[in-house]
């Protein structure tokens, strides 16, 4: 249902932890802007804790571009539209922990209370978080679910306790951040890239230059991803395929169905049927 991203094997935990499944990935590699291994702009129905261990980088979450330094954390909630930005070849290291958590669980409540995707742990909490994620990675081989449960709970508590969420270093261009905000908040009203340019009194060439510089992504691709995400939410709320298509800002329903299936792997109708009630965990 959700577009494929590079998530490893899913592991189960005891029900008492209120976290039924999780996945962990530790990446240490050279990344390239045009590599097919890079995750696209995507969303999924689970929480994600991304620990950045490289010297520099950036991350896009719901229209906000965060410039990262070593030790920064990005926390994304279920259905947040997000992407690690790769603008040029660079050696990167990160941990990524995915949690499938009931929204009513204490873990989800603790993460929601952080109120921002961007977290700057102090040295003490960063060291502890690195240790915990490393221990999770090692313990996966032993399948000690009780210890894994303890480690995950400690990792969430470490994020909760650090609570250092000072002003993030956003996009260096105020115009670009305004455009990102506009797409995030008003994507269903923006007809196309030409209309976006008109709304911000800028030329298509300037817009493309800004997007390539900061995201290595076209404005058309970002706008389309936001519209598709909006359509997915409408379908989850029970709207018909035609209604979701039009309310998300698409004018051609046949083209919308093609784009939706390409992005999510199923047709809008199949998506709507599968998300009635409790949404399943899809990769």
Short mmCIF file of C-alpha atoms in Angstrom, two decimals:
data_model
loop_
_atom_site.label_atom_id
_atom_site.label_comp_id
_atom_site.label_asym_id
_atom_site.label_seq_id
_atom_site.Cartn_x
_atom_site.Cartn_y
_atom_site.Cartn_z
CA UNK A 1 0.00 0.00 0.00
CA UNK A 2 2.66 2.50 0.98
CA UNK A 3 5.54 3.16 -1.38
CA UNK A 4 8.46 0.81 -0.77
CA UNK A 5 11.34 2.10 1.33
CA UNK A 6 14.45 0.36 2.58
CA UNK A 7 13.17 -1.18 5.82
CA UNK A 8 14.80 -4.39 7.11
CA UNK A 9 13.20 -7.35 8.84
CA UNK A 10 10.29 -6.59 11.17
CA UNK A 11 10.52 -7.91 14.74
CA UNK A 12 7.72 -8.48 17.25
CA UNK A 13 7.65 -7.48 20.92
CA UNK A 14 5.42 -8.51 23.83
CA UNK A 15 1.97 -6.89 23.82
CA UNK A 16 2.63 -5.43 27.28
CA UNK A 17 5.11 -3.01 25.74
CA UNK A 18 2.36 -1.44 23.58
CA UNK A 19 4.73 -1.67 20.64
CA UNK A 20 3.84 -4.69 18.55
CA UNK A 21 6.59 -4.47 15.94
CA UNK A 22 9.73 -2.55 15.12
CA UNK A 23 12.62 -2.42 12.65
CA UNK A 24 16.14 -1.02 12.94
CA UNK A 25 18.66 -0.06 10.29
CA UNK A 26 22.22 1.16 10.80
CA UNK A 27 23.62 2.78 7.66
CA UNK A 28 27.25 3.65 7.08
CA UNK A 29 27.86 4.28 3.40
CA UNK A 30 28.57 6.82 0.66
CA UNK A 31 25.30 8.12 -0.76
CA UNK A 32 24.73 9.66 -4.18
CA UNK A 33 21.94 12.05 -5.21
CA UNK A 34 20.63 9.96 -8.12
CA UNK A 35 20.97 6.54 -6.52
CA UNK A 36 17.89 4.32 -6.70
CA UNK A 37 18.74 3.21 -3.14
CA UNK A 38 17.70 6.61 -1.77
CA UNK A 39 14.23 6.61 -0.25
CA UNK A 40 11.81 8.91 -2.10
CA UNK A 41 9.57 11.43 -0.41
CA UNK A 42 7.28 9.04 1.44
CA UNK A 43 4.90 8.41 4.30
CA UNK A 44 4.06 5.31 6.32
CA UNK A 45 1.89 4.28 9.30
CA UNK A 46 4.61 4.08 11.93
CA UNK A 47 6.86 6.33 14.00
CA UNK A 48 10.44 6.81 12.84
CA UNK A 49 13.46 7.88 14.90
CA UNK A 50 16.33 8.98 12.66
CA UNK A 51 19.70 9.61 14.36
CA UNK A 52 22.14 11.52 12.16
CA UNK A 53 25.78 10.59 12.78
CA UNK A 54 27.45 12.37 9.85
CA UNK A 55 28.97 15.83 9.81
CA UNK A 56 26.20 17.42 7.76
CA UNK A 57 22.96 16.68 5.99
CA UNK A 58 19.34 17.75 5.69
CA UNK A 59 15.91 16.24 6.13
CA UNK A 60 12.49 17.29 4.82
CA UNK A 61 9.41 16.75 7.04
CA UNK A 62 5.97 18.07 6.11
CA UNK A 63 7.33 21.07 4.24
CA UNK A 64 10.07 21.96 6.74
CA UNK A 65 13.68 21.53 5.68
CA UNK A 66 16.01 20.81 8.60
CA UNK A 67 19.77 21.23 8.28
CA UNK A 68 21.44 18.57 10.39
CA UNK A 69 24.72 18.22 12.20
CA UNK A 70 26.20 15.16 13.89
CA UNK A 71 24.02 13.95 16.74
CA UNK A 72 20.76 15.54 15.61
CA UNK A 73 17.56 13.48 15.68
CA UNK A 74 14.56 13.66 13.37
CA UNK A 75 11.33 12.22 14.75
CA UNK A 76 8.51 11.60 12.29
CA UNK A 77 5.02 10.55 13.29
CA UNK A 78 2.68 8.24 11.43
CA UNK A 79 1.74 9.65 8.02
CA UNK A 80 4.32 12.46 8.12
CA UNK A 81 5.59 13.12 4.60
CA UNK A 82 9.37 13.00 4.85
CA UNK A 83 12.65 12.37 3.06
CA UNK A 84 16.36 12.38 3.75
CA UNK A 85 17.84 14.86 1.29
CA UNK A 86 20.91 13.83 -0.71
CA UNK A 87 22.16 16.80 -2.73
CA UNK A 88 25.69 15.60 -3.51
CA UNK A 89 27.88 12.51 -2.91
CA UNK A 90 28.72 12.26 0.77
CA UNK A 91 29.64 9.64 3.35
CA UNK A 92 26.75 9.27 5.76
CA UNK A 93 26.07 7.28 8.91
CA UNK A 94 22.73 7.05 10.65
CA UNK A 95 20.44 4.86 12.70
CA UNK A 96 16.78 4.56 11.78
CA UNK A 97 14.30 2.95 14.18
CA UNK A 98 10.73 2.32 13.06
CA UNK A 99 8.01 1.65 15.65
CA UNK A 100 4.55 0.25 14.99
CA UNK A 101 2.74 1.72 18.01
CA UNK A 102 -0.95 2.01 18.89
CA UNK A 103 -1.78 5.70 19.02
CA UNK A 104 -3.25 5.22 22.50
CA UNK A 105 -0.03 3.74 23.92
CA UNK A 106 2.19 5.58 26.45
CA UNK A 107 5.06 5.41 23.94
CA UNK A 108 3.07 7.26 21.27
CA UNK A 109 1.96 9.82 23.85
CA UNK A 110 5.56 10.43 24.94
CA UNK A 111 6.68 10.92 21.35
CA UNK A 112 3.75 13.22 20.55
CA UNK A 113 4.62 15.38 23.55
CA UNK A 114 7.98 16.21 21.98
CA UNK A 115 5.93 18.40 19.59
CA UNK A 116 8.69 18.87 17.00
CA UNK A 117 10.48 16.62 14.50
CA UNK A 118 13.86 18.24 15.23
CA UNK A 119 15.69 17.25 18.43
CA UNK A 120 19.20 18.21 19.55
CA UNK A 121 20.23 15.83 22.34
CA UNK A 122 22.94 17.05 24.70
CA UNK A 123 26.17 15.03 24.90
CA UNK A 124 24.95 12.84 27.78
CA UNK A 125 21.66 11.85 26.15
CA UNK A 126 23.25 11.46 22.72
CA UNK A 127 25.80 9.01 24.11
CA UNK A 128 23.04 7.03 25.80
CA UNK A 129 20.89 6.98 22.65
CA UNK A 130 23.81 5.73 20.54
CA UNK A 131 24.48 2.99 23.08
CA UNK A 132 20.83 1.90 23.15
CA UNK A 133 20.50 1.72 19.36
CA UNK A 134 23.77 -0.19 19.15
CA UNK A 135 22.50 -2.63 21.79
CA UNK A 136 19.25 -3.11 19.87
CA UNK A 137 21.28 -3.93 16.78
CA UNK A 138 23.37 -6.52 18.66
CA UNK A 139 20.41 -8.03 20.50
CA UNK A 140 18.46 -8.68 17.30
CA UNK A 141 20.73 -11.68 16.75
CA UNK A 142 19.72 -13.22 20.10
CA UNK A 143 15.98 -12.53 19.78
CA UNK A 144 15.81 -11.57 23.47
CA UNK A 145 12.43 -9.83 23.25
CA UNK A 146 12.35 -8.77 26.90
CA UNK A 147 15.71 -7.00 26.64
CA UNK A 148 14.72 -5.50 23.27
CA UNK A 149 11.55 -4.15 24.87
CA UNK A 150 13.60 -2.55 27.63
CA UNK A 151 16.03 -0.99 25.15
CA UNK A 152 13.28 0.53 23.02
CA UNK A 153 11.51 1.95 26.06
CA UNK A 154 14.81 3.45 27.24
CA UNK A 155 15.44 4.99 23.80
CA UNK A 156 12.03 6.68 23.84
CA UNK A 157 12.58 7.89 27.41
CA UNK A 158 15.99 9.26 26.42
CA UNK A 159 14.40 11.37 23.70
CA UNK A 160 11.68 12.47 26.10
CA UNK A 161 14.17 13.44 28.80
CA UNK A 162 16.59 15.33 26.57
CA UNK A 163 13.82 17.70 25.43
CA UNK A 164 16.32 20.01 23.71
CA UNK A 165 14.39 21.26 20.71
CA UNK A 166 15.90 24.67 20.10
CA UNK A 167 15.34 26.56 16.88
CA UNK A 168 16.34 24.43 13.95
CA UNK A 169 18.58 25.54 11.12
CA UNK A 170 16.13 25.69 8.26
CA UNK A 171 16.50 26.45 4.58
CA UNK A 172 18.89 29.38 4.06
CA UNK A 173 16.46 31.05 1.65
CA UNK A 174 13.34 32.62 3.24
CA UNK A 175 11.63 32.49 -0.17
CA UNK A 176 12.23 28.77 -0.44
CA UNK A 177 10.83 28.08 3.04
CA UNK A 178 7.76 30.17 2.18
CA UNK A 179 7.24 28.02 -0.91
CA UNK A 180 7.64 24.82 1.09
CA UNK A 181 5.12 26.08 3.66
CA UNK A 182 2.67 26.96 0.90
CA UNK A 183 2.90 23.50 -0.67
CA UNK A 184 2.54 21.79 2.70
CA UNK A 185 -0.48 23.84 3.75
CA UNK A 186 -2.21 24.53 0.43
CA UNK A 187 -1.18 21.77 -2.00
CA UNK A 188 -4.78 20.97 -2.90
CA UNK A 189 -5.35 24.58 -4.03
CA UNK A 190 -2.15 24.86 -6.09
CA UNK A 191 -3.02 23.76 -9.61
CA UNK A 192 0.49 23.24 -10.97
CA UNK A 193 4.05 24.59 -10.90
CA UNK A 194 3.09 27.61 -13.00
CA UNK A 195 0.42 28.50 -10.45
CA UNK A 196 2.98 28.04 -7.65
CA UNK A 197 5.32 30.49 -9.39
CA UNK A 198 2.52 33.02 -9.71
CA UNK A 199 1.69 32.73 -6.01
CA UNK A 200 5.29 33.62 -5.09
CA UNK A 201 6.11 36.06 -7.90
CA UNK A 202 9.02 33.98 -9.11
CA UNK A 203 10.05 32.43 -12.41
CA UNK A 204 10.05 28.68 -13.19
CA UNK A 205 13.84 28.78 -13.64
CA UNK A 206 14.34 30.35 -10.19
CA UNK A 207 11.97 27.83 -8.62
CA UNK A 208 13.74 24.88 -10.24
CA UNK A 209 17.13 26.24 -9.17
CA UNK A 210 16.00 26.54 -5.55
CA UNK A 211 14.59 23.01 -5.50
CA UNK A 212 17.67 21.48 -7.06
CA UNK A 213 19.93 23.34 -4.65
CA UNK A 214 18.08 22.43 -1.45
CA UNK A 215 16.22 19.19 -2.22
CA UNK A 216 17.64 17.74 -5.43
CA UNK A 217 13.98 17.31 -6.33
CA UNK A 218 11.72 19.08 -8.82
CA UNK A 219 8.89 21.33 -7.59
CA UNK A 220 6.50 19.24 -9.66
CA UNK A 221 7.54 16.05 -7.83
CA UNK A 222 7.14 17.65 -4.39
CA UNK A 223 3.74 19.16 -5.21
CA UNK A 224 2.51 15.86 -6.66
CA UNK A 225 3.67 13.91 -3.58
CA UNK A 226 1.79 16.27 -1.27
CA UNK A 227 -1.36 16.00 -3.40
CA UNK A 228 -1.16 12.20 -3.35
CA UNK A 229 -0.66 12.21 0.42
CA UNK A 230 -3.72 14.45 0.75
CA UNK A 231 -5.71 12.08 -1.46
CA UNK A 232 -4.65 9.11 0.69
CA UNK A 233 -5.95 10.82 3.83
CA UNK A 234 -9.26 11.60 2.11
CA UNK A 235 -9.62 7.96 1.06
CA UNK A 236 -8.86 6.83 4.62
CA UNK A 237 -11.67 9.10 5.79
CA UNK A 238 -14.09 7.28 3.48
CA UNK A 239 -14.32 9.65 0.50
CA UNK A 240 -14.93 8.16 -2.92
CA UNK A 241 -12.11 7.90 -5.45
CA UNK A 242 -13.56 10.72 -7.55
CA UNK A 243 -14.10 12.96 -4.52
CA UNK A 244 -10.57 12.33 -3.22
CA UNK A 245 -9.16 13.03 -6.68
CA UNK A 246 -10.90 16.38 -7.04
CA UNK A 247 -10.46 17.54 -3.44
CA UNK A 248 -6.73 16.71 -3.56
CA UNK A 249 -6.35 19.02 -6.56
CA UNK A 250 -6.26 16.57 -9.48
CA UNK A 251 -8.39 17.30 -12.54
CA UNK A 252 -8.02 14.00 -14.44
CA UNK A 253 -9.24 10.97 -12.46
CA UNK A 254 -7.67 8.41 -14.81
CA UNK A 255 -4.28 10.08 -14.51
CA UNK A 256 -4.75 10.33 -10.73
CA UNK A 257 -5.35 6.57 -10.48
CA UNK A 258 -2.17 5.85 -12.44
CA UNK A 259 -0.10 8.19 -10.25
CA UNK A 260 -1.61 6.84 -7.05
CA UNK A 261 -0.90 3.21 -7.94
CA UNK A 262 2.66 4.10 -8.96
CA UNK A 263 3.21 5.80 -5.59
CA UNK A 264 1.41 3.41 -3.22
CA UNK A 265 1.40 0.13 -5.13
CA UNK A 266 -2.40 -0.22 -5.15
CA UNK A 267 -5.29 1.60 -6.79
CA UNK A 268 -7.15 4.32 -4.84
CA UNK A 269 -10.15 1.99 -4.53
CA UNK A 270 -8.01 -0.83 -3.10
CA UNK A 271 -6.35 1.63 -0.72
CA UNK A 272 -9.72 2.93 0.48
CA UNK A 273 -11.04 -0.58 1.12
CA UNK A 274 -7.92 -1.71 3.01
CA UNK A 275 -7.81 1.32 5.33
CA UNK A 276 -11.38 1.16 6.58
CA UNK A 277 -11.09 0.49 10.31
CA UNK A 278 -7.63 -0.12 11.70
CA UNK A 279 -4.89 0.55 9.19
CA UNK A 280 -2.54 -2.42 8.77
CA UNK A 281 1.24 -2.22 8.89
CA UNK A 282 2.50 -2.05 5.33
CA UNK A 283 5.99 -1.81 3.91
#
